[in-house]
Amino acid sequence: MATLQKKLAQQIPVLREELKVLAKELGEKKISDVTVAQAYGGMRGIKGMICDTSVVYPDKGLIIRGIPIMDLREKWPEEIFYLLLTGELPDKAAFKALQKEFAERSSVPKYVWDVLSAMPKDSHPMAMLDTAVLVMQKESEFVKAYNKGINKSEYWEPTLEDALNLLAKLPGIAAGVYRMRFNKGKRIGYKKDLDWGANYARMLGIPDKSGVFAKLIRLYLTLHCDHEGGNVSANTCHTVGSALSDAYYAVSAGLNGLAGPLHGLANQECLGWILDTMKLFKGTPTPEQIRQYAWDTLNGGKVIPGYGHAVLRVTDPRFSAFLAFGKEYLPEDPVFKTVATVYDVVPDVLKEHGKAKNPWPNVDAGSGSLLYNFGLKEFPYYTVLFSVSRAMGMLAQLVLNRAMGTPITRPKSVSTQWVKENIK
Ligand code: NMX
Ligand code: MLT
């Protein structure tokens, strides 16, 4: 099988021909209607953009290029990136070639560390990560090619270069943020004969004689990689990228969205919520105590982090994958046991409460407890791990959008006055 670059070079002309035919044959057909409630309600459910890397079905969850995420959980993140971009899993040679690409491009410019060192010591790890990505903007191969006057049809090529450069550096940067922000000592370098995920695990500096922590990090990177095109981070990256802003601008913008508590930061919030119950009830809480605590949260006008979803209407399969990992490797851990009890109790509480359209857990409900058990206890860091993974989806979408020549995003807004005057 061909390397990622060669594979895409074969596929993209075919994709472009397909799109031409689709536009001619189906261009005027409708795929969605929009109600006033949807326009005021976060555009929920409106089909208004194309994303080929993955699809999220309300009753099934994440499907990447036709494969349910549960069937991909043993795959390594490099394989997932190849799959997101090409729709195929790489063979051994293509997989090794991608791993080599990441190793060769992994060195992080010194100025990144200088900038991060100058930030306030109590900066949020997500602010540090987003800053690091943004400050590397000057490295953009897309910008260099654009300034030289590259033909539109070739935009995807330097964008792929940016994607590979950024992904290769992200584990080192993310691990460096951890060690710097939480005073863990010197940074640990990228080991070129190790895979991308194991490198990240190793550079964090968490002791891992058994290799199970590296396994968890690979799983973490695989499960969070993409969630179609409409989620806040992907959609933001898409919008910024559509102005032909380069991958560094676009991904940094997307990550700023991931840093919100209703999106990726929910994993930090969720572990905080679990630990608060354990502190309050002095140990592993009983189902009745969790029920009470959940009601107190709701009555206080707050959300229960890790539960609910804008698209899903079943338990998130990504949560189920983490639960299965926890049951295999740490079934007796008190924090993990609390997560499992919360799963037994909270959906019924949310149903009784009657507001959330989806009472089931999402990806953020359980991941933190596993990291905590392995000694990665600084939970404000957890969204950084999510980010390293989600960068794969954002970048794969960006490369494909460049290949498809997706135009600048510019939906039409209307005013409340317009609604009053025009909608009868
Ligand atoms: N706890 C309490 N109330 C909730 C929850 C929850 N977990 N989920 C939804 N609701 C409320 C929601 O706030 C809204 O209330 P109001 O009418 O007062 O504004 C009502 O239920 C209807 O919301 P939905 O239509 O069910 O949810 P929506 O699509 O607007 O939002 C989330 C989706 C994910 C933002 C929402 O479920 C939530 O806030 N969950 C908790 C935070 C979380 O876990 N986020 C992570 C999502 C996954 N990720 O990684 O990004
Ligand atoms: C995600 O993984 O991006 C979240 O589940 C949020 C979403 O899909 O809206």
XYZ file of C-alpha atoms and ligand atoms in Angstrom:
484
model
C 0.000 0.000 0.000
C 1.110 3.548 -0.693
C 2.327 6.056 1.861
C -0.243 8.558 3.087
C 0.909 11.206 0.604
C 0.825 8.837 -2.375
C -2.515 7.356 -1.389
C -4.108 10.796 -1.170
C -2.558 11.850 -4.459
C -4.299 8.823 -6.064
C -7.629 9.380 -4.307
C -8.102 13.143 -4.565
C -8.612 13.393 -8.366
C -11.236 10.617 -8.124
C -12.973 12.399 -5.235
C -13.050 15.643 -7.205
C -14.671 13.943 -10.197
C -17.270 12.379 -7.894
C -18.077 15.749 -6.369
C -18.567 17.287 -9.809
C -21.096 14.584 -10.700
C -22.857 14.918 -7.324
C -23.121 18.677 -7.673
C -24.609 18.274 -11.151
C -27.058 15.508 -10.307
C -28.066 16.332 -6.724
C -26.996 19.929 -6.243
C -30.523 21.335 -6.029
C -31.951 18.633 -3.704
C -32.739 19.539 -0.092
C -30.999 17.843 2.848
C -32.487 19.909 5.683
C -35.160 22.400 6.681
C -34.532 24.932 9.432
C -37.030 25.903 12.117
C -36.963 29.083 14.169
C -36.210 26.943 17.260
C -33.133 25.486 15.547
C -31.890 28.924 14.553
C -32.135 30.052 18.196
C -30.994 26.658 19.518
C -27.406 26.174 18.456
C -28.403 24.965 14.939
C -29.025 21.546 16.507
C -29.827 18.855 13.943
C -29.436 21.073 10.857
C -27.554 19.252 8.122
C -25.527 22.070 6.625
C -21.990 20.890 5.976
C -20.052 17.911 4.645
C -17.610 15.842 6.680
C -16.222 12.627 5.228
C -13.862 11.563 8.022
C -16.590 10.244 10.345
C -20.311 10.219 11.127
C -22.122 10.216 14.494
C -25.465 8.418 14.587
C -27.798 9.167 17.525
C -28.387 5.450 18.174
C -24.920 4.103 17.333
C -22.330 6.754 18.066
C -19.115 7.344 16.195
C -18.490 5.525 12.914
C -15.150 6.240 11.250
C -15.192 5.616 7.521
C -17.835 2.921 7.978
C -16.206 1.262 11.013
C -17.802 1.612 14.491
C -15.368 3.068 17.019
C -15.745 0.000 19.272
C -14.212 -2.101 16.481
C -11.290 0.292 16.212
C -10.313 0.460 19.866
C -7.377 -1.954 19.458
C -6.017 0.122 16.561
C -3.143 2.510 17.060
C -3.575 6.268 16.596
C -1.326 6.370 13.516
C -3.642 3.854 11.854
C -6.614 6.003 12.786
C -5.115 9.136 11.220
C -4.490 7.230 7.987
C -8.051 5.885 8.109
C -9.594 9.304 8.736
C -7.820 10.734 5.720
C -8.029 7.909 3.217
C -10.943 5.711 4.324
C -8.598 2.725 4.571
C -6.457 1.230 7.309
C -2.758 1.257 6.392
C -0.813 -1.923 5.775
C 2.355 -2.507 7.792
C 4.612 -0.557 5.428
C 2.342 2.507 5.268
C 1.873 2.386 9.045
C 5.628 2.253 9.656
C 6.207 5.030 7.135
C 3.760 7.290 8.989
C 5.344 6.451 12.326
C 8.726 7.367 10.830
C 7.303 10.667 9.488
C 6.130 11.561 12.996
C 9.487 10.651 14.544
C 11.437 12.690 11.982
C 9.268 15.768 12.417
C 8.943 15.552 16.226
C 11.487 18.149 17.299
C 9.847 21.176 18.965
C 11.338 24.646 18.257
C 13.049 26.196 21.276
C 10.975 29.375 21.015
C 7.864 27.341 21.954
C 9.390 26.580 25.360
C 10.544 30.197 25.748
C 7.002 31.451 25.123
C 5.446 28.881 27.467
C 7.982 29.705 30.194
C 6.968 33.366 29.971
C 3.295 32.584 30.599
C 1.857 33.023 34.114
C 2.636 29.955 36.215
C -1.055 29.385 36.922
C -2.088 29.408 33.238
C -4.531 26.682 32.311
C -2.766 23.818 30.480
C -5.184 24.326 27.570
C -4.180 27.990 27.264
C -0.551 26.816 27.176
C -1.207 24.191 24.511
C -3.231 26.553 22.311
C -0.531 29.222 22.624
C 2.160 26.719 21.650
C 0.233 25.718 18.527
C -0.421 29.325 17.569
C 3.155 30.471 18.107
C 4.337 27.843 15.596
C 2.205 29.454 12.858
C 5.326 30.906 11.275
C 6.367 27.337 10.346
C 3.366 26.908 8.041
C 4.265 25.271 4.720
C 0.838 26.269 3.405
C 1.595 29.956 3.958
C 4.983 29.626 2.260
C 3.414 27.893 -0.752
C 0.501 30.333 -0.865
C 2.869 33.291 -0.853
C 4.743 31.721 -3.764
C 1.447 31.602 -5.678
C 0.631 27.891 -5.547
C -2.314 26.728 -7.676
C -5.566 26.187 -5.721
C -5.706 22.558 -6.786
C -2.503 21.892 -4.825
C -3.527 23.515 -1.527
C -4.031 20.148 0.156
C -0.362 19.184 -0.227
C 1.278 21.852 1.977
C -1.742 21.536 4.310
C -0.884 17.863 4.732
C 2.718 18.895 5.430
C 1.460 21.256 8.160
C -0.766 18.498 9.530
C 2.109 16.019 9.771
C 4.475 18.578 11.289
C 1.934 19.670 13.873
C 0.810 16.162 14.827
C 4.419 15.002 15.136
C 5.209 17.784 17.603
C 1.992 17.724 19.627
C 2.820 14.844 22.029
C 6.148 16.483 22.900
C 4.515 19.869 23.410
C 1.603 18.419 25.385
C 3.928 16.382 27.604
C 6.174 19.432 28.029
C 3.146 21.479 29.142
C 2.407 18.814 31.759
C 5.925 18.718 33.129
C 6.327 22.495 33.109
C 2.898 23.401 34.515
C 2.948 20.797 37.296
C 6.646 21.036 38.222
C 7.543 17.513 37.166
C 11.164 18.284 36.327
C 13.014 18.272 32.998
C 11.279 17.517 29.740
C 11.698 14.011 28.300
C 12.650 13.714 24.614
C 10.905 11.847 21.764
C 12.256 8.309 21.312
C 12.398 7.713 17.589
C 11.953 3.932 17.735
C 8.691 4.198 19.714
C 5.222 4.795 18.341
C 3.400 8.136 18.606
C 1.145 7.108 21.521
C 3.821 5.328 23.562
C 6.052 8.366 23.052
C 3.404 10.629 24.527
C 2.963 8.268 27.509
C 6.721 8.125 28.042
C 7.277 11.883 27.702
C 4.644 12.549 30.382
C 6.997 10.722 32.750
C 4.382 8.489 34.412
C 6.078 5.256 35.596
C 4.878 2.422 33.375
C 6.780 -0.844 33.842
C 3.871 -2.966 32.619
C 3.193 -0.846 29.522
C -0.508 -0.559 30.487
C -0.339 3.233 30.780
C 0.986 3.453 27.198
C -1.889 1.194 26.192
C -4.332 3.566 27.888
C -2.825 6.602 26.151
C -3.060 4.874 22.755
C -6.691 4.048 23.498
C -7.290 7.620 24.639
C -5.768 8.996 21.416
C -7.801 6.613 19.284
C -11.179 7.195 20.950
C -11.133 11.014 20.920
C -9.818 11.423 17.372
C -12.900 12.769 15.577
C -16.658 13.224 16.017
C -17.879 14.318 12.581
C -17.874 17.970 11.528
C -20.398 19.844 13.646
C -18.901 19.665 17.147
C -17.511 22.956 18.460
C -13.816 22.232 17.924
C -14.125 20.659 14.456
C -16.615 23.250 13.311
C -14.435 26.113 14.562
C -11.346 24.658 12.914
C -13.355 24.235 9.711
C -14.638 27.814 9.757
C -11.253 29.372 10.484
C -9.586 27.115 7.909
C -12.191 28.040 5.308
C -10.767 31.578 5.229
C -7.519 29.870 4.096
C -6.021 30.486 7.519
C -3.374 27.789 7.917
C -3.502 24.651 10.062
C -1.833 26.318 13.066
C -4.422 29.116 13.205
C -7.282 26.730 12.565
C -6.308 24.024 15.057
C -5.446 26.529 17.766
C -8.904 28.091 17.292
C -10.575 24.675 17.422
C -8.729 23.809 20.623
C -9.934 27.028 22.238
C -13.431 25.651 21.706
C -12.470 22.263 23.099
C -11.386 24.059 26.283
C -15.020 24.895 27.194
C -16.726 22.923 30.006
C -19.645 21.921 27.772
C -17.177 20.394 25.284
C -13.768 18.806 26.002
C -13.202 20.396 29.402
C -16.081 18.235 30.675
C -13.531 15.455 31.383
C -11.792 17.709 33.939
C -15.170 18.765 35.353
C -16.368 15.196 35.521
C -13.462 13.857 37.531
C -13.803 16.894 39.826
C -17.473 15.981 40.352
C -16.597 12.328 41.106
C -13.849 13.299 43.582
C -16.179 15.805 45.277
C -18.702 13.037 45.943
C -15.943 10.838 47.361
C -14.717 13.643 49.590
C -18.206 14.496 50.802
C -19.138 10.903 51.576
C -15.638 9.983 52.819
C -14.920 7.138 50.392
C -16.776 5.318 47.645
C -20.321 6.715 47.787
C -23.387 4.469 47.787
C -25.889 4.673 44.905
C -28.286 6.598 47.184
C -25.582 9.139 48.074
C -24.775 9.663 44.376
C -28.450 10.082 43.604
C -28.668 12.772 46.290
C -25.536 14.522 45.036
C -26.824 14.457 41.440
C -30.082 16.062 42.525
C -28.183 18.717 44.519
C -26.170 19.501 41.370
C -29.287 19.826 39.226
C -31.172 21.832 41.867
C -28.166 24.170 42.034
C -28.771 24.993 38.353
C -25.677 23.105 37.137
C -25.160 20.322 34.625
C -23.899 16.868 35.522
C -20.615 16.742 33.612
C -20.032 13.780 31.337
C -23.735 13.208 30.702
C -25.913 14.315 27.808
C -25.072 14.970 24.176
C -26.201 17.155 21.309
C -26.397 14.226 18.858
C -26.178 10.926 20.767
C -29.253 9.327 22.303
C -27.539 6.229 23.720
C -24.495 5.550 25.901
C -21.482 6.866 24.014
C -19.535 3.817 22.744
C -16.340 5.690 23.583
C -17.459 5.683 27.236
C -18.185 1.938 26.952
C -14.667 1.376 25.609
C -13.148 3.175 28.624
C -15.438 1.273 30.980
C -14.266 -2.022 29.458
C -10.628 -0.942 29.894
C -11.286 -0.045 33.556
C -13.029 -3.372 34.208
C -10.064 -5.214 32.725
C -7.215 -3.319 34.379
C -8.495 -1.632 37.544
C -11.862 -3.040 38.606
C -11.228 -2.423 42.310
C -10.042 1.169 42.030
C -12.376 3.340 44.202
C -12.532 6.236 41.707
C -13.316 3.876 38.824
C -15.912 2.094 40.974
C -17.558 5.459 41.658
C -17.693 6.176 37.906
C -19.415 2.819 37.393
C -21.960 3.558 40.173
C -22.637 7.012 38.726
C -23.445 5.270 35.421
C -25.939 3.037 37.279
C -27.656 6.005 38.938
C -27.409 9.251 36.940
C -29.339 8.309 33.763
C -32.463 7.664 35.877
C -31.987 10.948 37.730
C -31.686 12.840 34.440
C -34.768 11.072 33.056
C -36.728 12.026 36.174
C -35.420 15.593 35.928
C -36.826 15.614 32.406
C -34.683 18.245 30.700
C -31.692 16.581 29.071
C -32.653 14.966 25.775
C -29.968 12.345 26.323
C -29.541 11.022 29.880
C -26.607 8.749 28.963
C -22.867 9.239 29.525
C -20.608 10.748 26.867
C -16.881 10.152 26.333
C -15.904 12.444 29.219
C -17.730 10.522 31.947
C -15.081 7.905 32.620
C -11.747 8.721 31.007
C -10.440 10.807 33.925
C -10.773 8.037 36.505
C -8.417 5.823 34.498
C -5.766 8.522 34.143
C -6.098 9.296 37.863
C -5.431 5.689 38.801
C -2.175 5.665 36.851
C -0.951 8.702 38.758
C -1.913 11.413 36.267
C -3.858 13.240 38.955
C -3.745 16.838 37.735
C -7.175 16.836 36.151
C -7.006 20.356 34.647
C -4.593 18.625 32.271
C -7.066 16.097 30.899
C -8.410 18.219 28.035
C -4.854 18.502 26.680
C -4.889 14.734 26.118
C -8.238 15.066 24.352
C -6.694 17.826 22.209
C -3.720 15.804 20.978
C -6.161 13.201 19.757
C -8.764 15.598 18.326
C -6.053 17.384 16.344
C -6.020 14.272 14.124
C -9.688 14.731 13.203
C -9.457 18.493 12.778
C -6.386 18.201 10.561
C -7.765 15.331 8.495
C -10.914 17.382 7.877
C -8.835 20.433 6.956
C -6.730 18.515 4.411
C -9.849 17.016 2.809
C -11.555 20.404 2.695
C -8.544 21.850 0.901
C -8.665 18.914 -1.519
C -12.379 19.438 -2.164
C -11.937 23.172 -2.584
C -14.545 23.859 0.116
C -15.360 27.571 -0.036
C -15.295 30.082 2.797
C -17.968 29.373 5.453
C -20.609 32.064 5.508
C -24.110 31.018 6.601
C -26.829 33.672 6.598
C -28.048 34.976 9.949
C -31.387 36.703 10.497
C -32.444 39.139 13.201
C -35.203 38.675 15.791
C -36.975 41.560 14.050
C -36.775 39.618 10.765
C -38.276 36.532 12.427
C -41.168 38.586 13.851
C -41.891 40.229 10.516
C -41.374 37.293 8.155
C -42.363 34.071 9.917
C -46.077 33.600 10.268
N -27.015 17.803 33.292
C -28.031 18.671 33.509
N -28.768 19.246 32.547
C -28.484 18.891 31.282
C -27.474 17.967 30.964
C -26.713 17.422 32.037
N -25.699 16.586 31.829
N -27.435 17.814 29.627
C -28.379 18.634 29.109
N -28.999 19.287 30.117
C -30.015 20.333 30.015
C -29.460 21.469 29.166
O -28.617 22.317 29.951
C -30.716 22.149 28.694
O -31.223 22.904 29.763
P -31.965 24.327 29.486
O -33.188 23.969 28.711
O -32.221 24.846 30.843
O -31.005 25.148 28.696
C -31.654 20.943 28.482
O -31.120 19.873 29.288
C -31.732 20.481 27.044
O -30.403 20.275 26.574
P -30.103 19.135 25.474
O -30.832 19.514 24.237
O -30.353 17.783 26.020
O -28.526 19.264 25.311
P -27.696 20.208 24.319
O -27.660 19.555 22.983
O -28.162 21.605 24.368
O -26.247 20.181 24.994
C -24.414 19.129 26.119
C -25.415 19.052 24.950
C -23.368 18.038 25.947
C -23.716 20.486 26.070
C -25.203 18.944 27.440
O -25.780 17.674 27.487
C -24.330 19.160 28.671
O -24.184 20.304 29.099
N -23.736 18.083 29.246
C -22.811 18.224 30.354
C -21.461 18.701 29.863
C -20.750 17.624 29.094
O -20.657 16.482 29.509
N -20.171 18.005 27.950
C -19.322 17.088 27.167
C -19.907 16.697 25.810
C -18.975 15.763 25.109
N -17.740 16.417 24.697
O -16.673 15.944 24.943
O -17.756 17.466 24.059
C -17.045 15.389 20.677
O -16.370 14.358 20.779
O -16.711 16.310 19.906
C -18.212 15.547 21.574
O -18.829 14.339 21.850
C -19.130 16.682 21.230
C -19.949 16.580 19.986
O -19.868 15.669 19.195
O -20.758 17.528 19.819
